[in-house]
């Protein structure tokens, strides 16, 4: 069971003070958060790609590369790379470079993205949304497979027996599929034999269990060894010394961020009752003291089949010190509890999972 952190490097106004920090400051803070995550023994840190004013990470690979020489063990991944509007050649080169800097700890999490601002920015038509992802994923995997590439598609100039460099330390460079819960994307990941990350940010996490089963059935049908495939969760949350403090600190920025997105997407109002339901044991928010959060992660492993959990923190803008403390508690208290219980549970269920 892998435990880690993901972030979108947000620069929204502080929900309490109204202050807006610079993109530069927030990027430097995230590098510090990655270094701390490595120090406290977490397994993975993911940075998501966005191209709008309230997010500072348009280039996750560069941020991760800044942290690579300052870390020794933690895996470094995008969360996600918006592959539909990117050039797969450049994506591979960037993460192969990150793999060199980190000595084999880079990963790509490829997704279509839930935001669409990158499509007009890079000259793509939203009518081609699905086709772009399928085509570019095909090219990315072809580059991963072979040093010399011959490929032709409908949205990018053809490549005729050209080399793509540098080659990564890892062979193959890990490529995960990030999904919001779309059954087609889950089946695609299974058929390709790629690890899957589900954005479990609403409803009841146990509702995702049928999607995990669907993914594994597709993988088995395609002849892949299901026991070697990982399923991850990207879930919002926050940890403090006590649950009430965690909830009170996390709510203001979460409410602000969710209502901003809600206005853009036509969602209903996000209030304290919505928040408190989501942080209940069956809800999708992982907010509380270390024991509370550990118990919910263990529940997710046992009932949904998640083998990598990524706590998305912060949501909106929170004080950097609070985020650092949450990461410290995740690594020093939550992760050991989860690993111990999950190891015992897996041993007792050997041959049945």
Coordinates of N, CA and C in Angstrom, one line a residue, residues 12 16 49 85 103 107-108 111 121 131 135 151 168-169 189 207 210 242-243 247 257 263 328 341:
X12 N -5.3 30.6 -5.1 CA -6.6 31.3 -4.9 C -6.4 32.3 -3.7
X16 N -9.5 33.4 4.5 CA -9.6 34.2 5.7 C -9.1 35.6 5.5
X49 N -1.3 19.5 -13.7 CA -1.1 20.5 -14.7 C -2.4 21.3 -14.9
X85 N -3.8 17.8 -25.0 CA -3.4 19.1 -25.5 C -1.8 19.3 -25.5
X103 N 17.1 9.6 -10.7 CA 17.7 8.2 -10.7 C 16.6 7.2 -10.7
X107 N 7.3 9.3 -12.9 CA 6.1 8.7 -13.5 C 5.3 9.7 -14.2
X108 N 4.6 9.2 -15.2 CA 3.6 10.1 -15.9 C 2.2 9.6 -15.6
X111 N -4.0 12.0 -18.4 CA -5.4 12.2 -18.4 C -5.9 13.2 -19.4
X121 N -5.6 27.2 -25.8 CA -4.2 27.8 -25.6 C -3.2 27.2 -26.5
X131 N -10.8 11.8 -29.2 CA -9.9 11.3 -30.2 C -8.5 11.8 -29.9
X135 N -5.3 9.1 -29.4 CA -4.2 9.2 -30.4 C -2.9 9.5 -29.7
X151 N 5.3 6.6 -36.7 CA 3.9 6.8 -36.3 C 3.2 7.8 -37.1
X168 N 14.8 7.0 -20.6 CA 14.8 7.0 -19.1 C 15.6 6.0 -18.4
X169 N 15.8 6.2 -17.2 CA 16.5 5.1 -16.3 C 15.6 3.9 -16.2
X189 N -7.6 1.7 -19.7 CA -6.5 1.4 -18.9 C -6.3 -0.1 -18.7
X207 N -18.5 3.3 -3.9 CA -19.2 3.3 -5.1 C -18.3 3.1 -6.3
X210 N -17.1 -1.1 -8.2 CA -17.5 -1.7 -9.5 C -16.5 -1.3 -10.6
X242 N -6.0 16.9 16.0 CA -7.3 16.4 16.4 C -8.3 16.7 15.3
X243 N -9.4 15.9 15.3 CA -10.3 16.0 14.1 C -11.0 17.3 14.0
X247 N -10.9 19.7 10.7 CA -12.1 20.1 10.0 C -12.2 21.7 9.9
X257 N -13.0 27.1 -2.7 CA -12.6 26.4 -4.0 C -13.8 25.7 -4.6
X263 N -19.7 27.6 -9.4 CA -20.3 28.7 -10.2 C -19.9 28.5 -11.7
X328 N 3.6 16.0 7.3 CA 4.4 15.3 8.3 C 3.6 14.2 9.0
X341 N -1.7 -2.4 9.2 CA -3.0 -3.0 9.1 C -3.2 -3.7 7.8

